[in-house]
Amino acid sequence: MAEFFAKYKEEIQNTWQKLNRNIQILIIVLTILMAGAFGYLIFRGTSTNYQPLFTNLSTDDTAAIVERLDENNVDYQLGGNGNTVLVPESEIYRLRLDMASAGLPDQGVVGFEIFDNSEFGTTEFERRVNYYRALGGELSRSIQSISGIEFARVQITPPEESLFLDEEKSATASVMVKLAPGYNMSAERVNAVQNLVASGVQDLPLTEVTVVDTNGNLLSHPSNPNNDQWSDPQNFAMQQEFESALKNDLNTLLTKVLGPNNFAVQVNANLNFDQRESESKIYSPVIDESGIVRSEEINTETQQNGASGGAPGTDTNIPQYQGNGTGENSSYEKKNNITNYEINERIEHHVYAPGEVQRLSVSVVVDQSTDEETMQQIRDAVSAAIGYNEQRGDVLNISSMAFDDSLEQAAQDAIQARAAAERRQMYIYGGLILLVLLLTSALIIYLYRKKPAANRGSKVDVSVEEDEEEIDLFEPDADQKKRARVKNELENMIHSDPENAAKLIRSWLVDE
């Protein structure tokens, strides 16, 4: 085997020495390009892709996470000024579960585990401070478990006790949350966070819990005695839902007319959340004795032969004395009928549900130069869609102006630039592969064209070897020695300059 490789190596060296210098340079450059291209492809295919395990970490959390990664012999990188830990993409989910089981990262928040190693000489003030610190940490962890909230921090101000009830102050709390990208907390979620904190802290009213996000936006609505319609978060949610529904209806309508991204709609609604009840009684007169009889009194008085009858009573029981003289017989009758009817009464009880629309303000901007007739048609369509009521004080504004699409254009340019970079990278790879193929083909063609000359040289060597075998059959003498010397010179000439040697031998054959 060693002889085979030695022979193969010698053949390669001989072939290399016979090549032209330009061909040698071409082969060297080709080999370097091929090695570089394949090395780059192998590096890209085998390189580790690192992804963030955690971001925006505190110094303590970063140190604890790095220590645990070192214990598990996991490769990692630090980025973002040391507050971001990057790990291999294939290990990211397993490592997050492992870190969660270890309570990392804790975001610098401590819970009731602070009392696990309490010191003997702790004062009452320190114990009280640690208690509210631990309580805030536990509430922060509970809030962080809510979907859409990445980070939460709760700060509690304990109540101030006093000998006088009027001077006592209730506890207060502030909650800062970091929301996930693209997530917005609804009014129900904010109210849930407020109730969670208020229920977990003693003497903490719900109205004393303030919720803000890391962008400085106030998420909770403070109570206002002059305007208490926002004391219930459902009122705010109802108004937002109403405005969103009306805006979606207008977007659907205008998209079919103007096309997408050719208009902008903004809706503002004022709703009345006061609960009202009213009761009214309406009386109407009785017409043509058609009412219901409530009571009826009939009085009848008759008199005959001078004696009149009446209702039984004292006057009728008193003896009557006959007077002198005679009178004529007469009769008398009197009737009195009193009828009382029920009064026509109608009672109406009205209950007004909260959420009545008091005023609407709608603005529509069209991204093009539109004639007045088309603008009027758009105005009529929008007015009908929103139920425009001028007496209610509704405002409707339809205008036309050019939109500023610089942000969209920049995003589109970035996408196109990225696509162009990917195409350039693909062209580079394709060009390298094509160059390798062309150089390889050129080398093969060159070697193939050189093959006949080499074959002719080998024929000359064979003929010389045959002559050598024939000469060796005889006993050497002076002539044979001379021939051997000439033969050696010819062999040296053939090896040093095979082309000229072949021409020389060919001329000898022609002369003979």
XYZ file of C-alpha atoms in Angstrom:
512
model
C 0.000 0.000 0.000
C 2.857 2.367 0.825
C 4.469 1.670 -2.551
C 1.182 2.415 -4.270
C 0.845 5.810 -2.583
C 4.513 6.579 -3.214
C 4.102 5.766 -6.890
C 0.883 7.795 -7.053
C 2.616 10.732 -5.370
C 5.512 10.516 -7.809
C 3.148 10.494 -10.776
C 1.362 13.559 -9.431
C 4.667 15.377 -8.967
C 5.793 14.498 -12.484
C 2.464 15.619 -13.916
C 2.637 18.863 -11.928
C 6.159 19.617 -13.175
C 5.125 19.063 -16.768
C 2.283 21.628 -16.520
C 2.658 25.182 -17.692
C 3.167 27.829 -14.986
C -0.089 29.557 -15.860
C -1.952 26.291 -15.486
C -0.298 25.732 -12.119
C -1.429 29.178 -10.921
C -4.929 28.489 -12.229
C -5.112 25.203 -10.321
C -3.870 26.860 -7.108
C -6.452 29.663 -7.356
C -9.181 27.157 -8.173
C -8.270 25.035 -5.154
C -8.295 28.061 -2.839
C -11.696 29.211 -4.130
C -13.207 25.770 -3.783
C -11.828 25.358 -0.274
C -13.087 28.801 0.752
C -16.554 28.260 -0.711
C -17.026 24.847 0.856
C -15.572 26.059 4.143
C -17.996 28.992 4.256
C -20.963 26.764 3.473
C -19.925 24.275 6.136
C -19.441 27.104 8.660
C -22.888 28.550 7.949
C -24.471 25.131 8.204
C -22.779 24.117 11.439
C -22.646 27.496 13.252
C -24.805 27.827 16.386
C -27.763 30.210 16.223
C -28.114 32.069 19.513
C -31.481 33.465 20.624
C -32.395 35.567 23.703
C -33.241 33.506 26.754
C -34.163 36.559 28.870
C -33.920 40.293 28.227
C -33.877 43.439 30.389
C -32.430 41.539 33.333
C -31.087 43.078 36.487
C -27.460 42.531 37.439
C -28.379 40.020 40.146
C -30.619 38.031 37.804
C -27.944 37.968 35.094
C -25.340 36.705 37.547
C -27.663 33.992 38.887
C -28.661 32.804 35.399
C -25.056 32.738 34.158
C -24.004 30.767 37.233
C -26.705 28.173 36.608
C -25.753 27.907 32.920
C -22.130 27.323 33.899
C -23.230 24.574 36.284
C -25.117 22.843 33.452
C -22.240 23.351 30.940
C -24.444 25.318 28.544
C -22.919 27.688 25.983
C -24.204 31.235 26.254
C -23.499 34.781 25.154
C -24.203 38.134 26.801
C -25.679 41.027 24.873
C -27.500 44.294 25.351
C -24.960 45.794 27.790
C -25.024 42.637 29.868
C -28.776 42.544 30.514
C -29.567 39.941 27.832
C -28.584 36.267 27.938
C -28.370 34.426 24.603
C -28.375 30.624 24.359
C -28.528 28.112 21.460
C -31.914 28.152 19.797
C -32.409 24.404 20.259
C -32.010 24.725 24.046
C -34.073 27.846 24.703
C -37.367 26.234 25.813
C -35.725 23.612 28.011
C -33.582 26.246 29.691
C -36.574 28.498 30.335
C -38.333 25.651 32.112
C -35.188 24.917 34.084
C -34.817 28.568 35.090
C -38.489 28.785 36.049
C -38.102 25.782 38.358
C -35.216 27.611 40.029
C -37.250 30.802 40.406
C -35.227 32.749 37.863
C -35.414 35.476 36.944
C -37.074 36.968 40.009
C -36.760 40.519 38.625
C -35.278 41.609 41.941
C -38.563 40.775 43.676
C -38.604 38.967 47.004
C -41.613 37.368 48.620
C -42.302 35.917 52.020
C -39.112 33.870 51.728
C -37.441 36.942 53.177
C -38.559 35.675 56.593
C -36.912 32.268 56.127
C -33.647 33.608 57.483
C -34.842 36.307 59.852
C -32.342 37.602 62.354
C -32.884 37.563 66.094
C -32.327 41.269 66.631
C -34.803 42.505 64.014
C -36.754 45.539 65.189
C -40.480 46.015 64.811
C -39.935 48.703 62.171
C -37.684 46.444 60.089
C -40.154 43.587 60.400
C -42.983 45.853 59.229
C -40.954 47.129 56.262
C -39.981 43.582 55.276
C -43.611 42.498 55.540
C -44.848 45.110 53.059
C -41.836 44.439 50.852
C -42.638 40.721 50.788
C -46.341 41.430 50.254
C -45.540 43.648 47.264
C -43.278 40.945 45.844
C -45.960 38.264 46.125
C -48.511 40.541 44.463
C -45.999 41.317 41.692
C -45.528 37.620 40.999
C -49.283 37.104 40.903
C -49.753 39.966 38.434
C -46.896 38.679 36.241
C -48.759 35.393 35.837
C -51.551 37.211 33.978
C -51.425 36.676 30.228
C -49.970 39.663 28.363
C -47.986 41.066 31.327
C -44.243 40.456 31.154
C -43.203 42.345 34.269
C -44.943 43.888 37.277
C -43.819 45.822 40.314
C -46.077 46.701 43.270
C -45.200 49.392 45.789
C -47.325 49.676 48.918
C -47.552 52.604 51.296
C -48.846 51.317 54.655
C -51.701 53.121 56.413
C -50.899 55.790 58.965
C -52.543 55.208 62.307
C -53.544 58.066 64.582
C -55.325 58.629 67.866
C -57.972 60.588 65.990
C -60.091 58.920 63.327
C -60.145 62.030 61.163
C -56.358 62.044 60.913
C -55.967 58.382 59.919
C -54.856 57.735 56.359
C -55.611 54.593 54.400
C -53.012 52.566 52.554
C -52.131 53.304 48.931
C -50.514 51.204 46.223
C -48.995 51.774 42.805
C -48.606 49.064 40.170
C -46.250 49.290 37.197
C -46.644 46.717 34.448
C -44.691 45.959 31.296
C -47.013 44.700 28.588
C -46.118 42.204 25.899
C -45.559 43.661 22.400
C -48.874 44.348 20.693
C -50.915 43.773 23.861
C -53.241 46.359 25.405
C -54.841 45.945 28.808
C -58.594 46.184 28.731
C -60.577 47.990 31.406
C -61.628 44.633 32.858
C -57.984 43.554 33.241
C -57.070 46.850 34.912
C -60.011 46.502 37.288
C -58.957 42.925 38.037
C -55.429 44.072 38.945
C -56.833 46.814 41.174
C -59.115 44.371 42.983
C -56.268 41.870 43.367
C -54.033 44.439 45.050
C -56.817 46.013 47.129
C -57.931 42.623 48.429
C -54.390 41.594 49.334
C -53.517 44.668 51.398
C -55.261 45.617 54.610
C -57.123 48.942 54.683
C -56.493 49.593 50.989
C -59.490 51.044 49.109
C -59.938 50.139 45.469
C -59.765 53.790 44.453
C -56.285 54.131 45.980
C -54.685 51.625 43.585
C -52.981 53.248 40.584
C -51.929 51.200 37.555
C -49.458 52.517 34.956
C -47.373 50.879 32.241
C -43.678 51.249 31.471
C -44.480 53.831 28.772
C -45.952 56.172 31.367
C -49.587 55.645 30.377
C -52.162 55.774 33.162
C -54.269 52.634 32.843
C -56.516 53.138 35.864
C -59.041 55.996 35.990
C -59.038 57.989 39.222
C -62.346 58.735 40.873
C -63.760 62.206 40.273
C -66.672 63.400 42.409
C -67.771 65.783 39.670
C -67.801 63.054 37.040
C -68.373 59.608 38.512
C -69.450 57.901 35.310
C -65.960 56.394 35.012
C -65.990 54.972 38.535
C -67.201 51.735 36.981
C -64.642 50.439 34.450
C -67.458 48.764 32.538
C -68.676 52.201 31.441
C -65.349 52.999 29.818
C -65.234 49.560 28.209
C -68.780 50.023 26.897
C -67.884 53.363 25.282
C -64.739 51.906 23.694
C -66.711 48.948 22.389
C -69.356 51.249 20.925
C -66.756 53.452 19.228
C -64.883 50.420 17.866
C -68.053 48.866 16.468
C -69.047 52.122 14.776
C -65.532 52.592 13.395
C -65.454 49.045 12.011
C -68.775 49.612 10.271
C -67.457 52.781 8.631
C -64.222 51.030 7.604
C -66.211 48.241 5.978
C -68.386 50.743 4.136
C -65.588 53.013 2.907
C -63.246 50.157 1.948
C -65.739 48.990 -0.660
C -65.998 52.522 -2.041
C -62.490 53.994 -1.762
C -60.349 50.894 -1.326
C -58.055 50.015 1.574
C -55.513 52.525 2.924
C -57.222 55.363 1.062
C -59.060 56.867 4.032
C -58.877 57.375 7.787
C -61.775 57.252 10.243
C -61.956 58.505 13.817
C -65.038 58.171 16.035
C -65.712 59.812 19.387
C -68.925 59.104 21.275
C -70.302 60.649 24.438
C -72.563 58.232 26.276
C -74.800 58.972 29.238
C -74.424 56.324 31.925
C -76.874 57.889 34.378
C -79.626 55.506 35.447
C -82.975 57.296 35.364
C -86.514 56.312 36.209
C -89.674 58.384 35.728
C -93.321 57.834 36.578
C -96.269 59.809 35.215
C -100.026 59.744 35.864
C -102.402 60.879 33.156
C -106.064 61.624 33.962
C -108.732 61.874 31.275
C -112.384 62.947 31.708
C -115.305 60.555 31.413
C -117.078 60.873 28.106
C -120.798 60.127 27.741
C -121.076 58.264 31.031
C -118.850 55.510 29.648
C -116.783 55.229 32.777
C -116.980 52.670 35.523
C -119.513 53.555 38.289
C -117.673 54.068 41.541
C -120.718 54.988 43.729
C -124.362 55.967 43.183
C -126.796 57.744 45.562
C -130.554 57.979 44.821
C -132.818 60.163 47.047
C -136.636 59.991 46.594
C -139.086 62.287 48.466
C -142.924 61.882 48.193
C -145.881 63.770 49.822
C -149.620 62.957 49.668
C -152.645 64.593 51.420
C -150.429 67.089 53.016
C -148.226 64.481 54.632
C -144.890 64.025 53.222
C -142.669 61.079 53.776
C -139.022 61.209 54.104
C -136.215 59.316 55.337
C -136.680 57.698 58.757
C -135.411 59.783 61.551
C -136.283 62.061 64.413
C -138.512 64.367 62.463
C -140.751 61.577 61.285
C -141.177 60.106 64.737
C -142.471 63.380 66.302
C -146.258 63.328 66.690
C -148.081 65.604 64.335
C -151.049 67.700 65.453
C -153.932 68.377 63.139
C -154.560 71.955 62.539
C -157.893 73.763 62.095
C -159.392 73.901 58.783
C -159.478 71.646 55.879
C -157.032 71.495 52.993
C -156.989 70.142 49.559
C -155.566 66.742 48.795
C -152.178 67.082 47.066
C -149.202 64.870 46.196
C -145.498 65.672 45.901
C -142.593 63.560 44.677
C -138.879 64.493 44.410
C -135.947 62.337 43.200
C -132.228 63.103 43.464
C -129.719 60.773 41.748
C -125.964 61.208 42.361
C -123.559 58.892 40.401
C -119.788 58.936 40.886
C -117.637 57.402 38.115
C -114.035 56.132 38.308
C -111.564 58.653 36.930
C -109.706 57.561 33.767
C -106.132 57.324 35.075
C -103.034 56.097 33.188
C -99.736 55.503 35.011
C -96.527 55.286 32.945
C -93.234 54.084 34.469
C -90.118 54.742 32.356
C -86.682 53.185 33.047
C -83.828 54.642 30.966
C -80.950 52.193 30.521
C -77.414 53.643 30.842
C -75.359 54.132 27.719
C -77.611 56.477 25.804
C -75.798 58.334 23.038
C -75.597 62.006 23.856
C -73.310 63.171 21.079
C -71.318 61.729 18.176
C -68.219 63.174 16.545
C -66.998 61.476 13.371
C -64.126 62.571 11.148
C -63.290 60.995 7.785
C -60.213 61.965 5.755
C -59.881 60.787 2.136
C -56.408 60.324 0.638
C -57.032 61.825 -2.761
C -58.356 64.872 -4.516
C -62.093 64.260 -4.729
C -64.711 66.393 -6.418
C -67.494 67.996 -4.421
C -70.197 65.652 -5.697
C -68.313 62.553 -4.555
C -67.564 64.151 -1.191
C -71.259 64.859 -0.723
C -72.119 61.257 -1.549
C -69.581 60.064 1.017
C -71.043 62.481 3.565
C -74.564 61.185 2.956
C -73.454 57.566 3.250
C -71.552 58.182 6.493
C -74.436 60.211 7.945
C -76.853 57.371 7.333
C -74.429 54.799 8.723
C -73.855 56.562 12.062
C -77.420 57.810 12.535
C -76.460 61.472 12.355
C -78.716 63.712 14.457
C -78.113 67.430 14.204
C -80.476 68.225 17.083
C -78.391 66.027 19.348
C -75.295 68.073 18.521
C -73.554 65.477 16.350
C -70.504 66.582 14.369
C -69.515 65.059 11.014
C -66.418 66.206 9.152
C -65.448 64.871 5.698
C -62.213 66.203 4.204
C -59.716 65.289 1.504
C -55.946 65.595 1.787
C -52.769 63.735 0.876
C -51.573 61.145 3.402
C -48.011 60.990 4.731
C -46.902 57.493 3.781
C -43.222 57.987 4.616
C -43.331 55.364 7.373
C -44.963 52.781 5.134
C -42.556 53.650 2.333
C -39.592 53.246 4.694
C -40.878 49.855 5.800
C -41.401 48.834 2.180
C -37.897 50.016 1.283
C -36.469 48.015 4.179
C -38.277 44.892 2.991
C -37.054 45.416 -0.564
C -33.491 46.051 0.635
C -33.540 42.843 2.635
C -34.876 40.918 -0.357
C -32.181 42.475 -2.568
C -29.488 41.493 -0.054
C -30.764 37.927 -0.055
C -30.741 37.905 -3.856
C -27.180 39.255 -3.922
C -26.098 36.566 -1.497
C -27.736 33.944 -3.675
C -26.022 35.379 -6.759
C -22.644 35.258 -4.984
C -23.144 31.622 -4.056
C -24.278 30.805 -7.573
C -21.349 32.708 -9.071
C -18.850 30.864 -6.900
C -20.321 27.517 -7.860
C -20.378 28.500 -11.543
C -16.770 29.717 -11.365
C -15.675 26.449 -9.794
C -17.461 24.485 -12.505
C -15.936 26.597 -15.293
C -12.415 26.326 -13.918
C -12.805 22.602 -13.396
C -14.076 22.192 -16.960
C -11.183 24.267 -18.336
C -8.663 22.154 -16.438
C -10.200 18.912 -17.678
C -10.202 20.153 -21.293
C -6.575 21.264 -21.016
C -5.432 17.941 -19.594
C -7.403 16.068 -22.237
C -5.711 18.012 -25.040
C -2.269 17.324 -23.571
C -2.860 13.596 -23.417
C -1.816 12.666 -27.059
C 1.633 14.263 -26.656
C 2.207 12.325 -23.467
C 1.198 9.131 -25.211
C 3.728 9.809 -27.963
C 6.416 10.353 -25.399
C 5.569 7.077 -23.736
C 5.854 5.293 -27.099
C 9.387 6.611 -27.476
C 10.227 5.342 -24.011
C 8.805 1.953 -24.869
C 10.869 1.680 -28.042
C 13.990 2.617 -26.158
C 13.208 0.051 -23.490
C 12.732 -2.583 -26.201
C 16.131 -1.633 -27.665
C 17.592 -1.883 -24.199
C 16.223 -5.397 -23.847
C 17.661 -6.422 -27.219
C 21.116 -4.976 -26.442
C 21.196 -6.725 -23.093
C 20.932 -10.089 -24.884
C 24.475 -9.781 -26.311
C 27.812 -9.857 -24.640
C 28.968 -6.269 -24.213
C 31.904 -5.137 -26.353
C 33.333 -1.773 -27.431
C 30.556 -1.128 -29.907
C 27.945 -2.130 -27.417
C 29.459 0.132 -24.787
C 29.391 2.975 -27.277
C 25.797 2.209 -28.050
C 25.031 2.097 -24.344
C 26.617 5.509 -23.899
C 24.624 6.900 -26.807
C 21.549 5.245 -25.397
C 22.054 6.916 -22.011
C 22.511 10.276 -23.670
C 19.344 9.708 -25.651
C 17.460 8.748 -22.486
C 18.674 11.873 -20.735
C 17.663 13.936 -23.750
C 14.274 12.240 -23.851
C 13.634 12.907 -20.158
C 14.881 16.483 -20.291
C 13.284 17.499 -23.593
C 10.955 14.800 -24.920
C 9.605 16.901 -27.798
C 13.002 17.708 -29.313
C 14.142 14.131 -28.746
C 11.131 12.825 -30.616
C 11.842 15.228 -33.486
C 15.481 14.131 -33.567
C 14.638 10.428 -33.650
C 11.998 11.062 -36.291
C 14.583 12.863 -38.473
C 16.984 9.933 -38.081
C 14.338 7.534 -39.216
C 13.586 9.698 -42.237
C 17.302 9.871 -43.152
C 17.616 6.109 -42.991
